[in-house]
GROMACS .gro file of C-alpha atoms in nm:
model
  329
    1MET     CA    1  10.234 -13.026  10.535
    2SER     CA    2  10.507 -12.963  10.779
    3GLY     CA    3  10.578 -12.706  11.045
    4ASN     CA    4  10.793 -12.637  11.348
    5LEU     CA    5  10.716 -12.560  11.710
    6ALA     CA    6  10.982 -12.336  11.857
    7ASP     CA    7  11.119 -12.356  12.208
    8GLY     CA    8  11.017 -11.995  12.264
    9GLU     CA    9  10.654 -12.090  12.322
   10ARG     CA   10  10.740 -12.337  12.599
   11GLY     CA   11  10.876 -12.115  12.871
   12GLY     CA   12  10.763 -12.137  13.232
   13ALA     CA   13  10.667 -12.426  13.452
   14ALA     CA   14  10.582 -12.749  13.280
   15ASP     CA   15  10.234 -12.759  13.432
   16ALA     CA   16  10.150 -12.389  13.376
   17VAL     CA   17   9.856 -12.329  13.144
   18LEU     CA   18   9.952 -12.165  12.816
   19GLU     CA   19   9.691 -11.918  12.691
   20VAL     CA   20   9.657 -11.901  12.314
   21ALA     CA   21   9.444 -11.639  12.138
   22CYS     CA   22   9.272 -11.745  11.815
   23ASP     CA   23   9.084 -11.613  11.515
   24GLU     CA   24   8.996 -11.729  11.165
   25SER     CA   25   8.978 -11.603  10.810
   26GLY     CA   26   8.792 -11.731  10.506
   27SER     CA   27   8.473 -11.863  10.663
   28ASP     CA   28   8.194 -11.916  10.409
   29GLY     CA   29   7.994 -12.155  10.623
   30GLU     CA   30   7.927 -12.481  10.440
   31ASN     CA   31   7.962 -12.332  10.092
   32LEU     CA   32   8.313 -12.458  10.027
   33THR     CA   33   8.306 -12.485   9.647
   34GLY     CA   34   8.132 -12.162   9.552
   35GLY     CA   35   8.212 -11.913   9.826
   36ASN     CA   36   8.430 -11.606   9.823
   37THR     CA   37   8.749 -11.782   9.933
   38ASP     CA   38   8.921 -12.113   9.855
   39VAL     CA   39   9.129 -12.133  10.173
   40PHE     CA   40   9.028 -12.129  10.539
   41ALA     CA   41   9.286 -12.027  10.800
   42HIS     CA   42   9.275 -12.055  11.178
   43ALA     CA   43   9.554 -11.882  11.368
   44GLY     CA   44   9.671 -11.893  11.727
   45VAL     CA   45   9.924 -11.672  11.905
   46SER     CA   46  10.080 -11.713  12.249
   47LEU     CA   47  10.174 -11.349  12.306
   48SER     CA   48  10.104 -11.183  12.638
   49GLU     CA   49   9.846 -10.905  12.640
   50ALA     CA   50  10.124 -10.647  12.672
   51GLU     CA   51  10.326 -10.799  12.385
   52ALA     CA   52  10.020 -10.812  12.161
   53ALA     CA   53   9.922 -10.454  12.243
   54ALA     CA   54  10.275 -10.339  12.161
   55THR     CA   55  10.261 -10.527  11.829
   56VAL     CA   56   9.928 -10.369  11.734
   57ARG     CA   57  10.059 -10.023  11.829
   58GLU     CA   58  10.369 -10.074  11.618
   59ILE     CA   59  10.159 -10.179  11.318
   60ARG     CA   60   9.938  -9.873  11.358
   61ASP     CA   61  10.239  -9.645  11.394
   62ARG     CA   62  10.399  -9.788  11.080
   63ILE     CA   63  10.086  -9.793  10.862
   64ARG     CA   64   9.919  -9.478  10.993
   65SER     CA   65   9.577  -9.551  10.851
   66PRO     CA   66   9.282  -9.357  11.000
   67ALA     CA   67   9.082  -9.683  11.021
   68GLU     CA   68   8.946  -9.748  11.368
   69GLU     CA   69   9.001 -10.123  11.337
   70TYR     CA   70   9.296 -10.267  11.147
   71LYS     CA   71   9.259 -10.591  10.951
   72ALA     CA   72   9.492 -10.814  10.754
   73ASN     CA   73   9.419 -10.629  10.431
   74HIS     CA   74   9.598 -10.323  10.569
   75LEU     CA   75   9.920 -10.522  10.594
   76LEU     CA   76   9.866 -10.694  10.259
   77ARG     CA   77   9.873 -10.372  10.061
   78GLU     CA   78  10.189 -10.344   9.857
   79LYS     CA   79  10.276 -10.006  10.006
   80HIS     CA   80  10.286 -10.171  10.351
   81ARG     CA   81  10.489 -10.475  10.252
   82ALA     CA   82  10.773 -10.376  10.486
   83VAL     CA   83  10.531 -10.392  10.779
   84LEU     CA   84  10.409 -10.735  10.672
   85GLU     CA   85  10.764 -10.863  10.639
   86TRP     CA   86  10.850 -10.721  10.982
   87LEU     CA   87  10.553 -10.904  11.139
   88LEU     CA   88  10.643 -11.244  10.990
   89ALA     CA   89  11.021 -11.214  10.997
   90PRO     CA   90  11.254 -11.441  11.196
   91ARG     CA   91  11.310 -11.274  11.533
   92GLY     CA   92  11.004 -11.061  11.463
   93PRO     CA   93  10.722 -11.001  11.713
   94ILE     CA   94  10.543 -11.334  11.657
   95ASP     CA   95  10.837 -11.557  11.568
   96GLY     CA   96  10.802 -11.884  11.760
   97ARG     CA   97  10.481 -11.756  11.918
   98ALA     CA   98  10.223 -11.817  11.647
   99ARG     CA   99  10.085 -12.098  11.431
  100VAL     CA  100   9.822 -12.117  11.158
  101HIS     CA  101   9.615 -12.416  11.050
  102LEU     CA  102   9.522 -12.408  10.679
  103MET     CA  103   9.239 -12.583  10.498
  104GLU     CA  104   9.212 -12.609  10.121
  105LYS     CA  105   8.835 -12.601  10.104
  106THR     CA  106   8.774 -12.827   9.807
  107PHE     CA  107   9.006 -13.090   9.952
  108PHE     CA  108   8.816 -13.067  10.281
  109VAL     CA  109   8.497 -13.149  10.086
  110VAL     CA  110   8.656 -13.457   9.930
  111ASP     CA  111   8.801 -13.565  10.264
  112ARG     CA  112   8.464 -13.537  10.440
  113THR     CA  113   8.276 -13.707  10.156
  114LEU     CA  114   8.498 -14.014  10.157
  115GLY     CA  115   8.496 -14.020  10.534
  116LEU     CA  116   8.115 -14.021  10.543
  117LEU     CA  117   8.040 -14.256  10.255
  118LEU     CA  118   8.337 -14.493  10.260
  119ASP     CA  119   8.464 -14.462  10.618
  120ASP     CA  120   8.794 -14.401  10.443
  121ALA     CA  121   8.926 -14.048  10.419
  122GLY     CA  122   9.270 -14.195  10.351
  123GLU     CA  123   9.202 -14.204   9.977
  124ALA     CA  124   9.093 -13.841   9.965
  125ALA     CA  125   9.435 -13.726   9.844
  126VAL     CA  126   9.437 -13.993   9.572
  127LEU     CA  127   9.096 -13.890   9.439
  128PHE     CA  128   9.168 -13.519   9.479
  129ARG     CA  129   9.492 -13.530   9.283
  130ALA     CA  130   9.367 -13.773   9.016
  131GLY     CA  131   9.020 -13.621   8.972
  132ARG     CA  132   9.095 -13.313   8.767
  133PRO     CA  133   9.335 -13.487   8.522
  134ALA     CA  134   9.092 -13.776   8.481
  135PHE     CA  135   8.764 -13.586   8.441
  136GLY     CA  136   8.876 -13.244   8.321
  137GLU     CA  137   8.808 -12.910   8.487
  138THR     CA  138   8.434 -12.915   8.414
  139GLY     CA  139   8.377 -13.273   8.529
  140TRP     CA  140   8.585 -13.235   8.843
  141ARG     CA  141   8.413 -12.910   8.935
  142ALA     CA  142   8.076 -13.081   8.892
  143PHE     CA  143   8.184 -13.358   9.131
  144LEU     CA  144   8.305 -13.111   9.395
  145GLN     CA  145   7.984 -12.910   9.379
  146ALA     CA  146   7.767 -13.222   9.398
  147ALA     CA  147   7.964 -13.350   9.698
  148ASN     CA  148   7.934 -13.012   9.870
  149GLN     CA  149   7.556 -13.011   9.819
  150LEU     CA  150   7.524 -13.369   9.942
  151LEU     CA  151   7.696 -13.303  10.274
  152ARG     CA  152   7.573 -12.953  10.355
  153VAL     CA  153   7.286 -12.925  10.599
  154ARG     CA  154   7.065 -12.705  10.380
  155GLN     CA  155   6.893 -12.896  10.101
  156ASP     CA  156   6.858 -12.758   9.749
  157GLY     CA  157   6.665 -12.994   9.523
  158ASP     CA  158   6.761 -13.361   9.555
  159PRO     CA  159   7.131 -13.367   9.647
  160VAL     CA  160   7.144 -13.748   9.656
  161ASP     CA  161   7.025 -13.786   9.297
  162ALA     CA  162   7.250 -13.502   9.186
  163PHE     CA  163   7.558 -13.655   9.348
  164TYR     CA  164   7.511 -14.009   9.219
  165GLY     CA  165   7.409 -13.882   8.877
  166THR     CA  166   7.737 -13.691   8.861
  167VAL     CA  167   7.933 -13.997   8.976
  168ASP     CA  168   7.765 -14.210   8.708
  169THR     CA  169   7.833 -13.953   8.435
  170LEU     CA  170   8.201 -13.933   8.524
  171LEU     CA  171   8.236 -14.311   8.541
  172ARG     CA  172   8.088 -14.354   8.196
  173ALA     CA  173   8.313 -14.084   8.055
  174ARG     CA  174   8.644 -14.209   8.204
  175PRO     CA  175   8.596 -14.561   8.340
  176ARG     CA  176   8.957 -14.683   8.357
  177THR     CA  177   9.142 -14.435   8.576
  178ASP     CA  178   9.264 -14.428   8.935
  179ALA     CA  179   8.997 -14.171   9.015
  180ALA     CA  180   8.725 -14.386   8.857
  181SER     CA  181   8.814 -14.682   9.080
  182ILE     CA  182   8.729 -14.471   9.384
  183LEU     CA  183   8.411 -14.341   9.220
  184GLU     CA  184   8.304 -14.700   9.160
  185ARG     CA  185   8.312 -14.754   9.536
  186LEU     CA  186   8.121 -14.431   9.591
  187ALA     CA  187   7.855 -14.539   9.342
  188ALA     CA  188   7.760 -14.824   9.574
  189THR     CA  189   7.701 -14.599   9.876
  190ARG     CA  190   7.363 -14.446   9.789
  191PRO     CA  191   7.185 -14.609  10.088
  192ARG     CA  192   7.433 -14.446  10.324
  193ALA     CA  193   7.382 -14.106  10.160
  194VAL     CA  194   7.002 -14.144  10.181
  195SER     CA  195   7.031 -14.231  10.549
  196TYR     CA  196   7.250 -13.927  10.609
  197ARG     CA  197   7.005 -13.691  10.438
  198GLU     CA  198   6.708 -13.846  10.621
  199GLY     CA  199   6.888 -13.789  10.949
  200LEU     CA  200   6.908 -13.418  10.871
  201LEU     CA  201   6.528 -13.399  10.854
  202ALA     CA  202   6.517 -13.442  11.232
  203GLY     CA  203   6.703 -13.113  11.266
  204PRO     CA  204   7.046 -12.968  11.194
  205PRO     CA  205   7.331 -13.161  11.354
  206LEU     CA  206   7.528 -13.007  11.638
  207ILE     CA  207   7.843 -13.029  11.426
  208PRO     CA  208   7.784 -12.943  11.057
  209PRO     CA  209   8.018 -13.176  10.868
  210LEU     CA  210   8.142 -12.909  10.628
  211ASN     CA  211   8.204 -12.626  10.871
  212PRO     CA  212   8.583 -12.597  10.905
  213LEU     CA  213   8.596 -12.387  11.222
  214LEU     CA  214   8.518 -12.656  11.479
  215PRO     CA  215   8.776 -12.915  11.368
  216ALA     CA  216   9.027 -12.633  11.322
  217ILE     CA  217   8.990 -12.535  11.687
  218VAL     CA  218   9.033 -12.897  11.794
  219ARG     CA  219   9.349 -12.916  11.583
  220THR     CA  220   9.477 -12.589  11.729
  221ALA     CA  221   9.442 -12.729  12.079
  222ALA     CA  222   9.637 -13.039  11.977
  223LEU     CA  223   9.909 -12.837  11.808
  224TRP     CA  224   9.977 -12.610  12.104
  225SER     CA  225   9.959 -12.882  12.369
  226ARG     CA  226  10.161 -13.151  12.197
  227ASP     CA  227  10.454 -13.103  12.439
  228GLY     CA  228  10.221 -13.200  12.725
  229ARG     CA  229  10.151 -12.848  12.846
  230PRO     CA  230   9.783 -12.764  12.914
  231VAL     CA  231   9.639 -12.496  12.686
  232HIS     CA  232   9.354 -12.252  12.731
  233LEU     CA  233   9.214 -12.100  12.411
  234VAL     CA  234   9.079 -11.746  12.390
  235HIS     CA  235   8.871 -11.708  12.073
  236ASP     CA  236   8.696 -11.428  11.890
  237ARG     CA  237   8.319 -11.453  11.933
  238GLN     CA  238   8.149 -11.652  11.657
  239ASN     CA  239   7.782 -11.744  11.615
  240MET     CA  240   7.898 -12.098  11.546
  241LEU     CA  241   8.058 -12.124  11.891
  242THR     CA  242   7.751 -12.196  12.101
  243PRO     CA  243   7.789 -12.344  12.451
  244ASP     CA  244   7.698 -12.691  12.321
  245ARG     CA  245   7.960 -12.673  12.047
  246ILE     CA  246   8.224 -12.545  12.286
  247ALA     CA  247   8.148 -12.844  12.508
  248TRP     CA  248   8.188 -13.070  12.202
  249ILE     CA  249   8.523 -12.911  12.117
  250GLU     CA  250   8.648 -12.964  12.470
  251ARG     CA  251   8.529 -13.328  12.481
  252THR     CA  252   8.668 -13.407  12.136
  253ALA     CA  253   9.004 -13.248  12.205
  254ARG     CA  254   9.045 -13.428  12.535
  255ARG     CA  255   8.943 -13.764  12.390
  256ALA     CA  256   9.214 -13.713  12.128
  257GLY     CA  257   9.470 -13.656  12.401
  258SER     CA  258   9.501 -13.278  12.374
  259GLY     CA  259   9.570 -13.079  12.686
  260LEU     CA  260   9.280 -12.838  12.629
  261ALA     CA  261   9.204 -12.670  12.960
  262GLY     CA  262   8.912 -12.465  12.828
  263LEU     CA  263   8.783 -12.223  12.565
  264ARG     CA  264   8.671 -11.867  12.634
  265LEU     CA  265   8.512 -11.622  12.390
  266VAL     CA  266   8.606 -11.254  12.376
  267VAL     CA  267   8.535 -10.953  12.157
  268ALA     CA  268   8.831 -10.917  11.921
  269ARG     CA  269   8.858 -10.539  11.946
  270ASP     CA  270   8.892 -10.572  12.323
  271ASP     CA  271   9.181 -10.822  12.310
  272ALA     CA  272   9.499 -10.731  12.123
  273ARG     CA  273   9.607 -11.095  12.120
  274VAL     CA  274   9.302 -11.191  11.916
  275GLN     CA  275   9.367 -10.895  11.685
  276VAL     CA  276   9.716 -11.029  11.614
  277ALA     CA  277   9.568 -11.375  11.550
  278ASP     CA  278   9.322 -11.210  11.311
  279PHE     CA  279   9.611 -11.044  11.126
  280LEU     CA  280   9.794 -11.375  11.091
  281ALA     CA  281   9.487 -11.570  10.981
  282GLY     CA  282   9.401 -11.319  10.707
  283ILE     CA  283   9.761 -11.289  10.591
  284ALA     CA  284   9.810 -11.666  10.582
  285ARG     CA  285   9.484 -11.723  10.394
  286LYS     CA  286   9.583 -11.474  10.123
  287ILE     CA  287   9.941 -11.599  10.085
  288ALA     CA  288   9.826 -11.963  10.075
  289SER     CA  289   9.546 -11.888   9.829
  290ASP     CA  290   9.787 -11.706   9.598
  291GLU     CA  291  10.025 -12.002   9.612
  292LEU     CA  292   9.739 -12.245   9.546
  293ASN     CA  293   9.638 -12.051   9.236
  294GLY     CA  294   9.988 -12.023   9.090
  295ARG     CA  295  10.045 -11.657   9.167
  296GLY     CA  296  10.242 -11.696   9.488
  297ASP     CA  297  10.499 -11.448   9.611
  298PRO     CA  298  10.812 -11.655   9.695
  299GLY     CA  299  10.929 -11.406   9.957
  300LEU     CA  300  10.600 -11.404  10.146
  301THR     CA  301  10.556 -11.780  10.117
  302THR     CA  302  10.901 -11.829  10.269
  303LEU     CA  303  10.814 -11.598  10.558
  304LEU     CA  304  10.484 -11.777  10.623
  305ARG     CA  305  10.625 -12.129  10.603
  306PRO     CA  306  10.752 -12.162  10.965
  307TYR     CA  307  10.405 -12.073  11.099
  308VAL     CA  308  10.212 -12.336  10.901
  309ASP     CA  309  10.065 -12.625  11.099
  310PRO     CA  310  10.204 -12.964  10.989
  311GLY     CA  311   9.852 -13.102  11.018
  312SER     CA  312   9.697 -12.857  10.772
  313VAL     CA  313   9.426 -13.004  10.549
  314TRP     CA  314   9.574 -12.954  10.204
  315GLY     CA  315   9.538 -13.156   9.886
  316ASP     CA  316   9.730 -12.968   9.617
  317ALA     CA  317  10.078 -13.122   9.612
  318ARG     CA  318  10.266 -12.837   9.442
  319SER     CA  319  10.150 -12.553   9.665
  320GLY     CA  320  10.152 -12.777   9.972
  321ALA     CA  321  10.521 -12.847   9.922
  322LEU     CA  322  10.593 -12.474   9.894
  323LEU     CA  323  10.395 -12.387  10.204
  324ALA     CA  324  10.549 -12.666  10.411
  325ASP     CA  325  10.878 -12.655  10.601
  326PRO     CA  326  11.095 -12.927  10.438
  327VAL     CA  327  11.324 -12.971  10.739
  328ALA     CA  328  11.070 -12.985  11.020
  329GLY     CA  329  10.797 -13.222  11.111
   0.00000   0.00000   0.00000
């Protein structure tokens, strides 16, 4: 996918720390193939506290709901479309000051599965795009669910047998396809899968491989600091963000060359910047999910496009092209 970082988020001294407020939408833990949502979104905004508070006040004044806490669904109601368009519009309150990282959850499962078993996530897009045509909706869904169960920390039944049984069934049904050639390589990886599951018996890993939040935060740090400016992230409190995991995020981001200066947790209702990030994350998740499922709104997709991270984890080619900015990179 493609996106664009605007000059407006780079004001001030080159070595000044940029503070970016973050929140997410669409978290179903490790249940990525059978949860309530098919897209995960992680948003960051670089508004000042005063600018964010003014934006939240304007939204409340325009919508006039008695709700104590506003969420993205308030703006997504058809009767409030003008408010949504105002928020996302060019020269609007977050133009050039916000970005959102998207994850298509089923593609994330395929990406992580090939990364774990083959040390080669590069073929994830090939398998993802060839899988459904090759094996049909039922067969492809069975593969995704088996892969999800194999990698998730919680064990239901024997996920190793279930996964390789599914791979074998699909290979016998459609042996001479591009997708089958990758499944043939997967079929030879059972010892690695057994070793992975045995490792989980010692206790849950610090970084669950299928939880999208942690890599999304690392990516957010990279996105906002790619011009060399140090970035400090302010994030809504999450049970997943323990001190050990925050330390992992900081180490991982810095090893990757990001200018992450630190990560601080806040209560969303006490920080208007995080509330605006929450709005954007929920809005982006819904617009992207609608586009993924063939019911996209062209006007809203066009408004969202400039905010979408070029490094979003997305497998569906059609919707990915619509959500991406074709002239930026």
